C-alpha cells in the first residue's frame, strides 16, 4: 500500500460524493415532474401507452405495473436472443443463444443482475447487445430508481394511498436521468478509445505471423449505461479487463464514478423528498463508510500478496497481481471491486477468483450484506430504508418506545414485511448453494477443489440473488441446472424483495406523520448511523458467516499452511 | 419469415415455451405475492 494509492482512492471517492450533490437534487426535481426539457417525447410515450401521469397509484397498482413492465421486457429479450441469427445487425453471423442461456440472460438483464454465462463477442449480435441487453440496462435501472422514489414518497406523505405513478416515474427517470448521463459518459468513453461502431470484427496478423480476430461493436455507450445503471454486464467477455472496455486508469476512474454516483445521489434525493436533507446524508455516510472500509480491506489483503507465490520466488513488492492488470494498478482495482460489489453493479476489472482468500471474501460479503452499500440504483436506497426501519425497531426495543422513522410509527406489519424482504437473500442463496454442492449435475460445474470450490458455488448464488452479476470465476455456468437455478435466484432476489418493500411503503404512506417530540430518536446523527451500520453487519454476519467460514476463511488458513487451489 | 420458422424448428420450441412459462410464471407468482403481502 502506498500514499499515492490511497490518494487515488480518496480522490475518486471525493469526486463521487461531490458529484452526487447536484445529481441528487436533479433526480428529486425529476421525481416531482419539475424537469421537462424532453416534454414532447415524454408526452408521446404517455399517449402511446394511454397513460395519465398525474393519476396516482397505490402500492399494489404500482407494484403490478412494475411487474408487467418487467415481464414484457423478459419476453422481448428472450425472443431477441433466441432469434438473433435471423435478425439484422449480425455481421458475424452468430446463431441464436440456446434456450437455457437465453432464459438465464433475459432474466439476468431484466433483474439488473447482468450475470453472464456467455461472452458477448462470441454469443451476442450487435442487435442483441443494443436493442436487447442495453435497452434492459436502461429499463431495469429505471425500475429500481422508480421504486426508490415511490418508497421515498411514502415517508414524505401522510394519510394517502398513492405512491406516484410507476409509468411516469419509469419514463421520466429513463428520459431525464439515465439517457443524458449515458450520452455524456459514453462520449467520454469514446474519447478514451472505446469502440462505437457497426463494423464487423477485424482480422489482424500478429508479430508471430498468426491471425487474430479483434472484436469490435457499439460498445462505448452500452458500457456507459452498464456502469451508470449498476448493471455490470460487459460488452466483451472479460468485462472491464478487456482493453476496449477498460482502456486505462482514467476510464477505470470514470467507471467507478459512474457506478457510485446515482446510488450515492439517491440518498440525497431521499433527503430532499422527505424535506430533511440530513436524513439522506446519514444514509450516505453509512454507505460511504462501508465502501471505504471494504476498499481498505481489499487493498490490504491484495497488497500483502500470496505467501505461496512469494515462496516460489515471485517479487512480493507489488502484492498479489495474479488476475490484475498493470494499467489499472492495485488501488483502483480495490476501489473498483468494492464499489462494483457494494453497488450491485457486477462489472469487474480484475479476476476475483485470483484474489487472496480474504481479498475475495470482501466482495462476497458486501453482496451478502444486502446490496445496500451503496447498492444498485434505487434498490440500494430502498434496501437501506428497510435496514433503517429495522434499526429504529431495535432502538425502540432497547428503550421501550414505539419505534418511529421520520414521524411514521413502525409497527408489527412493517417489521413482518421487512423480515420477509431481508430473509429472501439468505434463503435463496443458502438453499440453492446447499443443493448444488451435493448434486452431481451442479458439482460438475466447479473447477477447483476444497474451500475454493465452495466459494465459487456460493459466490454464484450470492451474486445472482443479490442481483450483482459479477462472477467469482472457476465455474462453468452455462449448463441447464446453473442457468435455471441462477435465473430463479435472480428473480427472487429482485422481485420477492421489492414487493414487500412496496407493501411497507403503502402501509407507511397511509399513516399520519407524527410531529417530532423530545422523545423522538434522531435519525440523522452519528448514533443512528452507527446503529444502522451495526444492524446491517449483524444481519449479514449472522446469516452468512458460517458459509464464509467454510469457504474463504478456511481457504485462508489452508493457504497459510502451504496449500493453494 | 420462413427462416424464422426454420430457426424455431431447429431449436426446441417446446423447451422455449417451457422456459418462457417458467419466467412468466415467476412474474405471476410475484403478482400473487402482491396480494399476499397486502394481507400481512
GROMACS .gro file of N, CA, C and O in nm, chain A residues 59-60 63-64 67 70-71 74-75 78 82-87 96 99-100 103 107 110 413 416-417 420-421 484 488 491-492 495-497 499-500 503, chain B residues 3-5 7-40:
model
  296
   59UNK      N    1  -4.989   0.118  -0.368
   59UNK     CA    2  -4.868   0.033  -0.379
   59UNK      C    3  -4.895  -0.091  -0.462
   59UNK      O    4  -4.806  -0.139  -0.532
   60UNK      N    5  -5.018  -0.143  -0.456
   60UNK     CA    6  -5.048  -0.265  -0.533
   60UNK      C    7  -5.043  -0.235  -0.683
   60UNK      O    8  -4.982  -0.309  -0.761
   63UNK      N    9  -4.690  -0.174  -0.789
   63UNK     CA   10  -4.614  -0.299  -0.795
   63UNK      C   11  -4.654  -0.383  -0.916
   63UNK      O   12  -4.568  -0.441  -0.984
   64UNK      N   13  -4.782  -0.391  -0.944
   64UNK     CA   14  -4.827  -0.472  -1.059
   64UNK      C   15  -4.781  -0.409  -1.190
   64UNK      O   16  -4.745  -0.481  -1.284
   67UNK      N   17  -4.423  -0.505  -1.229
   67UNK     CA   18  -4.409  -0.645  -1.271
   67UNK      C   19  -4.445  -0.663  -1.418
   67UNK      O   20  -4.379  -0.737  -1.492
   70UNK      N   21  -4.168  -0.538  -1.647
   70UNK     CA   22  -4.051  -0.626  -1.647
   70UNK      C   23  -4.081  -0.761  -1.712
   70UNK      O   24  -3.993  -0.820  -1.775
   71UNK      N   25  -4.204  -0.810  -1.698
   71UNK     CA   26  -4.241  -0.935  -1.764
   71UNK      C   27  -4.236  -0.917  -1.916
   71UNK      O   28  -4.187  -1.004  -1.989
   74UNK      N   29  -3.882  -0.923  -2.027
   74UNK     CA   30  -3.827  -1.060  -2.027
   74UNK      C   31  -3.864  -1.132  -2.156
   74UNK      O   32  -3.777  -1.191  -2.222
   75UNK      N   33  -3.991  -1.124  -2.195
   75UNK     CA   34  -4.035  -1.195  -2.317
   75UNK      C   35  -3.964  -1.139  -2.440
   75UNK      O   36  -3.914  -1.213  -2.525
   78UNK      N   37  -3.591  -1.239  -2.439
   78UNK     CA   38  -3.577  -1.382  -2.468
   78UNK      C   39  -3.593  -1.406  -2.619
   78UNK      O   40  -3.514  -1.480  -2.680
   82UNK      N   41  -3.300  -1.550  -2.877
   82UNK     CA   42  -3.321  -1.678  -2.947
   82UNK      C   43  -3.317  -1.660  -3.098
   82UNK      O   44  -3.274  -1.748  -3.170
   83UNK      N   45  -3.369  -1.545  -3.145
   83UNK     CA   46  -3.386  -1.527  -3.290
   83UNK      C   47  -3.278  -1.441  -3.354
   83UNK      O   48  -3.289  -1.404  -3.470
   84UNK      N   49  -3.174  -1.406  -3.279
   84UNK     CA   50  -3.075  -1.311  -3.332
   84UNK      C   51  -3.011  -1.359  -3.463
   84UNK      O   52  -2.970  -1.277  -3.545
   85UNK      N   53  -3.007  -1.490  -3.483
   85UNK     CA   54  -2.946  -1.543  -3.605
   85UNK      C   55  -3.021  -1.502  -3.730
   85UNK      O   56  -2.963  -1.498  -3.840
   86UNK      N   57  -3.150  -1.472  -3.716
   86UNK     CA   58  -3.231  -1.434  -3.831
   86UNK      C   59  -3.262  -1.285  -3.833
   86UNK      O   60  -3.335  -1.237  -3.920
   87UNK      N   61  -3.207  -1.212  -3.738
   87UNK     CA   62  -3.235  -1.069  -3.727
   87UNK      C   63  -3.117  -0.988  -3.781
   87UNK      O   64  -3.005  -1.041  -3.794
   96UNK      N   65  -2.860  -1.798  -3.278
   96UNK     CA   66  -2.934  -1.763  -3.157
   96UNK      C   67  -2.873  -1.833  -3.036
   96UNK      O   68  -2.812  -1.939  -3.048
   99UNK      N   69  -3.171  -2.216  -2.567
   99UNK     CA   70  -3.289  -2.181  -2.487
   99UNK      C   71  -3.252  -2.155  -2.342
   99UNK      O   72  -3.297  -2.057  -2.281
  100UNK      N   73  -3.167  -2.242  -2.286
  100UNK     CA   74  -3.130  -2.227  -2.144
  100UNK      C   75  -3.056  -2.096  -2.121
  100UNK      O   76  -3.082  -2.023  -2.025
  103UNK      N   77  -3.281  -1.791  -2.156
  103UNK     CA   78  -3.363  -1.772  -2.035
  103UNK      C   79  -3.281  -1.703  -1.927
  103UNK      O   80  -3.322  -1.602  -1.869
  107UNK      N   81  -3.353  -1.314  -1.797
  107UNK     CA   82  -3.384  -1.286  -1.655
  107UNK      C   83  -3.276  -1.196  -1.597
  107UNK      O   84  -3.304  -1.100  -1.524
  110UNK      N   85  -3.313  -0.831  -1.711
  110UNK     CA   86  -3.437  -0.769  -1.663
  110UNK      C   87  -3.427  -0.737  -1.513
  110UNK      O   88  -3.485  -0.640  -1.466
  413UNK      N   89  -4.675  -0.481   1.139
  413UNK     CA   90  -4.691  -0.512   0.997
  413UNK      C   91  -4.564  -0.476   0.917
  413UNK      O   92  -4.517  -0.555   0.834
  416UNK      N   93  -4.284  -0.725   0.998
  416UNK     CA   94  -4.305  -0.856   0.935
  416UNK      C   95  -4.267  -0.848   0.786
  416UNK      O   96  -4.200  -0.936   0.732
  417UNK      N   97  -4.312  -0.741   0.722
  417UNK     CA   98  -4.281  -0.726   0.578
  417UNK      C   99  -4.131  -0.705   0.557
  417UNK      O  100  -4.073  -0.758   0.461
  420UNK      N  101  -3.972  -1.038   0.577
  420UNK     CA  102  -3.995  -1.113   0.452
  420UNK      C  103  -3.895  -1.070   0.346
  420UNK      O  104  -3.843  -1.152   0.270
  421UNK      N  105  -3.869  -0.939   0.341
  421UNK     CA  106  -3.776  -0.887   0.240
  421UNK      C  107  -3.633  -0.932   0.267
  421UNK      O  108  -3.566  -0.985   0.179
  484UNK      N  109  -3.092  -2.227  -1.504
  484UNK     CA  110  -3.229  -2.217  -1.450
  484UNK      C  111  -3.227  -2.174  -1.304
  484UNK      O  112  -3.299  -2.082  -1.263
  488UNK      N  113  -3.376  -1.833  -1.141
  488UNK     CA  114  -3.478  -1.825  -1.036
  488UNK      C  115  -3.426  -1.740  -0.918
  488UNK      O  116  -3.500  -1.659  -0.861
  491UNK      N  117  -3.460  -1.375  -1.004
  491UNK     CA  118  -3.599  -1.327  -0.998
  491UNK      C  119  -3.642  -1.308  -0.854
  491UNK      O  120  -3.704  -1.206  -0.819
  492UNK      N  121  -3.609  -1.406  -0.768
  492UNK     CA  122  -3.649  -1.395  -0.628
  492UNK      C  123  -3.578  -1.277  -0.561
  492UNK      O  124  -3.639  -1.200  -0.487
  495UNK      N  125  -3.752  -0.939  -0.721
  495UNK     CA  126  -3.894  -0.906  -0.704
  495UNK      C  127  -3.951  -0.952  -0.570
  495UNK      O  128  -4.040  -0.886  -0.517
  496UNK      N  129  -3.901  -1.063  -0.516
  496UNK     CA  130  -3.953  -1.105  -0.385
  496UNK      C  131  -3.900  -1.013  -0.275
  496UNK      O  132  -3.948  -1.017  -0.162
  497UNK      N  133  -3.801  -0.931  -0.307
  497UNK     CA  134  -3.756  -0.827  -0.215
  497UNK      C  135  -3.837  -0.700  -0.238
  497UNK      O  136  -3.885  -0.637  -0.143
  499UNK      N  137  -4.137  -0.645  -0.369
  499UNK     CA  138  -4.282  -0.644  -0.341
  499UNK      C  139  -4.311  -0.611  -0.193
  499UNK      O  140  -4.390  -0.520  -0.165
  500UNK      N  141  -4.249  -0.683  -0.096
  500UNK     CA  142  -4.277  -0.643   0.043
  500UNK      C  143  -4.230  -0.502   0.077
  500UNK      O  144  -4.291  -0.436   0.162
  503UNK      N  145  -4.498  -0.286  -0.021
  503UNK     CA  146  -4.608  -0.301   0.075
  503UNK      C  147  -4.581  -0.218   0.200
  503UNK      O  148  -4.673  -0.155   0.256
  568UNK      N  149  -3.739  -1.830  -4.272
  568UNK     CA  150  -3.614  -1.852  -4.199
  568UNK      C  151  -3.639  -1.854  -4.048
  568UNK      O  152  -3.580  -1.932  -3.973
  569UNK      N  153  -3.730  -1.765  -4.005
  569UNK     CA  154  -3.766  -1.762  -3.863
  569UNK      C  155  -3.827  -1.894  -3.820
  569UNK      O  156  -3.794  -1.949  -3.714
  570UNK      N  157  -3.919  -1.943  -3.902
  570UNK     CA  158  -3.986  -2.069  -3.870
  570UNK      C  159  -3.886  -2.185  -3.865
  570UNK      O  160  -3.890  -2.267  -3.774
  572UNK      N  161  -3.577  -2.162  -3.798
  572UNK     CA  162  -3.495  -2.146  -3.679
  572UNK      C  163  -3.565  -2.202  -3.555
  572UNK      O  164  -3.505  -2.267  -3.471
  573UNK      N  165  -3.696  -2.174  -3.546
  573UNK     CA  166  -3.773  -2.224  -3.432
  573UNK      C  167  -3.776  -2.377  -3.433
  573UNK      O  168  -3.772  -2.441  -3.328
  574UNK      N  169  -3.784  -2.434  -3.554
  574UNK     CA  170  -3.791  -2.580  -3.562
  574UNK      C  171  -3.657  -2.644  -3.528
  574UNK      O  172  -3.650  -2.749  -3.467
  575UNK      N  173  -3.548  -2.574  -3.572
  575UNK     CA  174  -3.415  -2.625  -3.539
  575UNK      C  175  -3.393  -2.626  -3.389
  575UNK      O  176  -3.341  -2.719  -3.332
  576UNK      N  177  -3.436  -2.516  -3.327
  576UNK     CA  178  -3.428  -2.509  -3.183
  576UNK      C  179  -3.536  -2.599  -3.127
  576UNK      O  180  -3.598  -2.675  -3.199
  577UNK      N  181  -3.556  -2.591  -2.999
  577UNK     CA  182  -3.658  -2.679  -2.942
  577UNK      C  183  -3.771  -2.592  -2.893
  577UNK      O  184  -3.764  -2.538  -2.782
  578UNK      N  185  -3.875  -2.572  -2.976
  578UNK     CA  186  -3.981  -2.479  -2.939
  578UNK      C  187  -4.051  -2.515  -2.808
  578UNK      O  188  -4.090  -2.427  -2.732
  579UNK      N  189  -4.061  -2.647  -2.780
  579UNK     CA  190  -4.127  -2.685  -2.654
  579UNK      C  191  -4.046  -2.635  -2.534
  579UNK      O  192  -4.102  -2.590  -2.435
  580UNK      N  193  -3.915  -2.648  -2.547
  580UNK     CA  194  -3.829  -2.602  -2.438
  580UNK      C  195  -3.840  -2.450  -2.423
  580UNK      O  196  -3.845  -2.397  -2.312
  581UNK      N  197  -3.845  -2.380  -2.537
  581UNK     CA  198  -3.862  -2.235  -2.531
  581UNK      C  199  -3.992  -2.199  -2.459
  581UNK      O  200  -3.995  -2.109  -2.375
  582UNK      N  201  -4.098  -2.271  -2.494
  582UNK     CA  202  -4.228  -2.241  -2.433
  582UNK      C  203  -4.223  -2.270  -2.283
  582UNK      O  204  -4.272  -2.193  -2.201
  583UNK      N  205  -4.157  -2.380  -2.249
  583UNK     CA  206  -4.147  -2.415  -2.106
  583UNK      C  207  -4.069  -2.309  -2.028
  583UNK      O  208  -4.109  -2.268  -1.919
  584UNK      N  209  -3.958  -2.264  -2.087
  584UNK     CA  210  -3.876  -2.165  -2.017
  584UNK      C  211  -3.945  -2.029  -2.011
  584UNK      O  212  -3.935  -1.958  -1.911
  585UNK      N  213  -4.017  -1.995  -2.118
  585UNK     CA  214  -4.097  -1.872  -2.113
  585UNK      C  215  -4.205  -1.883  -2.006
  585UNK      O  216  -4.229  -1.788  -1.930
  586UNK      N  217  -4.266  -2.000  -1.998
  586UNK     CA  218  -4.370  -2.021  -1.896
  586UNK      C  219  -4.311  -2.012  -1.756
  586UNK      O  220  -4.373  -1.958  -1.664
  587UNK      N  221  -4.188  -2.063  -1.743
  587UNK     CA  222  -4.122  -2.056  -1.611
  587UNK      C  223  -4.099  -1.910  -1.572
  587UNK      O  224  -4.128  -1.869  -1.459
  588UNK      N  225  -4.049  -1.832  -1.667
  588UNK     CA  226  -4.024  -1.691  -1.637
  588UNK      C  227  -4.152  -1.615  -1.610
  588UNK      O  228  -4.164  -1.543  -1.510
  589UNK      N  229  -4.250  -1.633  -1.697
  589UNK     CA  230  -4.375  -1.560  -1.677
  589UNK      C  231  -4.449  -1.612  -1.552
  589UNK      O  232  -4.517  -1.536  -1.483
  590UNK      N  233  -4.431  -1.742  -1.524
  590UNK     CA  234  -4.491  -1.797  -1.403
  590UNK      C  235  -4.433  -1.730  -1.279
  590UNK      O  236  -4.505  -1.704  -1.182
  591UNK      N  237  -4.303  -1.702  -1.283
  591UNK     CA  238  -4.240  -1.634  -1.169
  591UNK      C  239  -4.299  -1.495  -1.152
  591UNK      O  240  -4.325  -1.450  -1.039
  592UNK      N  241  -4.322  -1.426  -1.264
  592UNK     CA  242  -4.383  -1.292  -1.254
  592UNK      C  243  -4.527  -1.304  -1.201
  592UNK      O  244  -4.570  -1.221  -1.120
  593UNK      N  245  -4.600  -1.408  -1.245
  593UNK     CA  246  -4.737  -1.428  -1.195
  593UNK      C  247  -4.735  -1.457  -1.045
  593UNK      O  248  -4.820  -1.406  -0.970
  594UNK      N  249  -4.635  -1.534  -1.005
  594UNK     CA  250  -4.621  -1.564  -0.862
  594UNK      C  251  -4.597  -1.436  -0.783
  594UNK      O  252  -4.651  -1.416  -0.674
  595UNK      N  253  -4.515  -1.348  -0.840
  595UNK     CA  254  -4.488  -1.221  -0.771
  595UNK      C  255  -4.615  -1.135  -0.766
  595UNK      O  256  -4.636  -1.062  -0.669
  596UNK      N  257  -4.696  -1.143  -0.872
  596UNK     CA  258  -4.823  -1.069  -0.869
  596UNK      C  259  -4.912  -1.124  -0.758
  596UNK      O  260  -4.979  -1.047  -0.685
  597UNK      N  261  -4.910  -1.257  -0.740
  597UNK     CA  262  -4.987  -1.316  -0.630
  597UNK      C  263  -4.926  -1.274  -0.495
  597UNK      O  264  -4.999  -1.256  -0.396
  598UNK      N  265  -4.795  -1.257  -0.494
  598UNK     CA  266  -4.726  -1.215  -0.370
  598UNK      C  267  -4.770  -1.074  -0.330
  598UNK      O  268  -4.776  -1.042  -0.212
  599UNK      N  269  -4.801  -0.992  -0.430
  599UNK     CA  270  -4.854  -0.857  -0.402
  599UNK      C  271  -4.982  -0.872  -0.318
  599UNK      O  272  -4.999  -0.806  -0.214
  600UNK      N  273  -5.070  -0.962  -0.364
  600UNK     CA  274  -5.195  -0.985  -0.289
  600UNK      C  275  -5.163  -1.042  -0.152
  600UNK      O  276  -5.226  -1.005  -0.051
  601UNK      N  277  -5.064  -1.132  -0.145
  601UNK     CA  278  -5.028  -1.193  -0.018
  601UNK      C  279  -4.975  -1.091   0.081
  601UNK      O  280  -5.013  -1.090   0.199
  602UNK      N  281  -4.887  -1.002   0.034
  602UNK     CA  282  -4.829  -0.900   0.123
  602UNK      C  283  -4.937  -0.803   0.171
  602UNK      O  284  -4.926  -0.747   0.281
  603UNK      N  285  -5.039  -0.784   0.090
  603UNK     CA  286  -5.148  -0.695   0.130
  603UNK      C  287  -5.222  -0.750   0.252
  603UNK      O  288  -5.284  -0.675   0.326
  604UNK      N  289  -5.215  -0.880   0.270
  604UNK     CA  290  -5.288  -0.942   0.381
  604UNK      C  291  -5.202  -0.960   0.505
  604UNK      O  292  -5.249  -1.015   0.605
  605UNK      N  293  -5.076  -0.921   0.499
  605UNK     CA  294  -4.988  -0.934   0.618
  605UNK      C  295  -5.039  -0.841   0.726
  605UNK      O  296  -5.065  -0.724   0.697
   0.00000   0.00000   0.00000
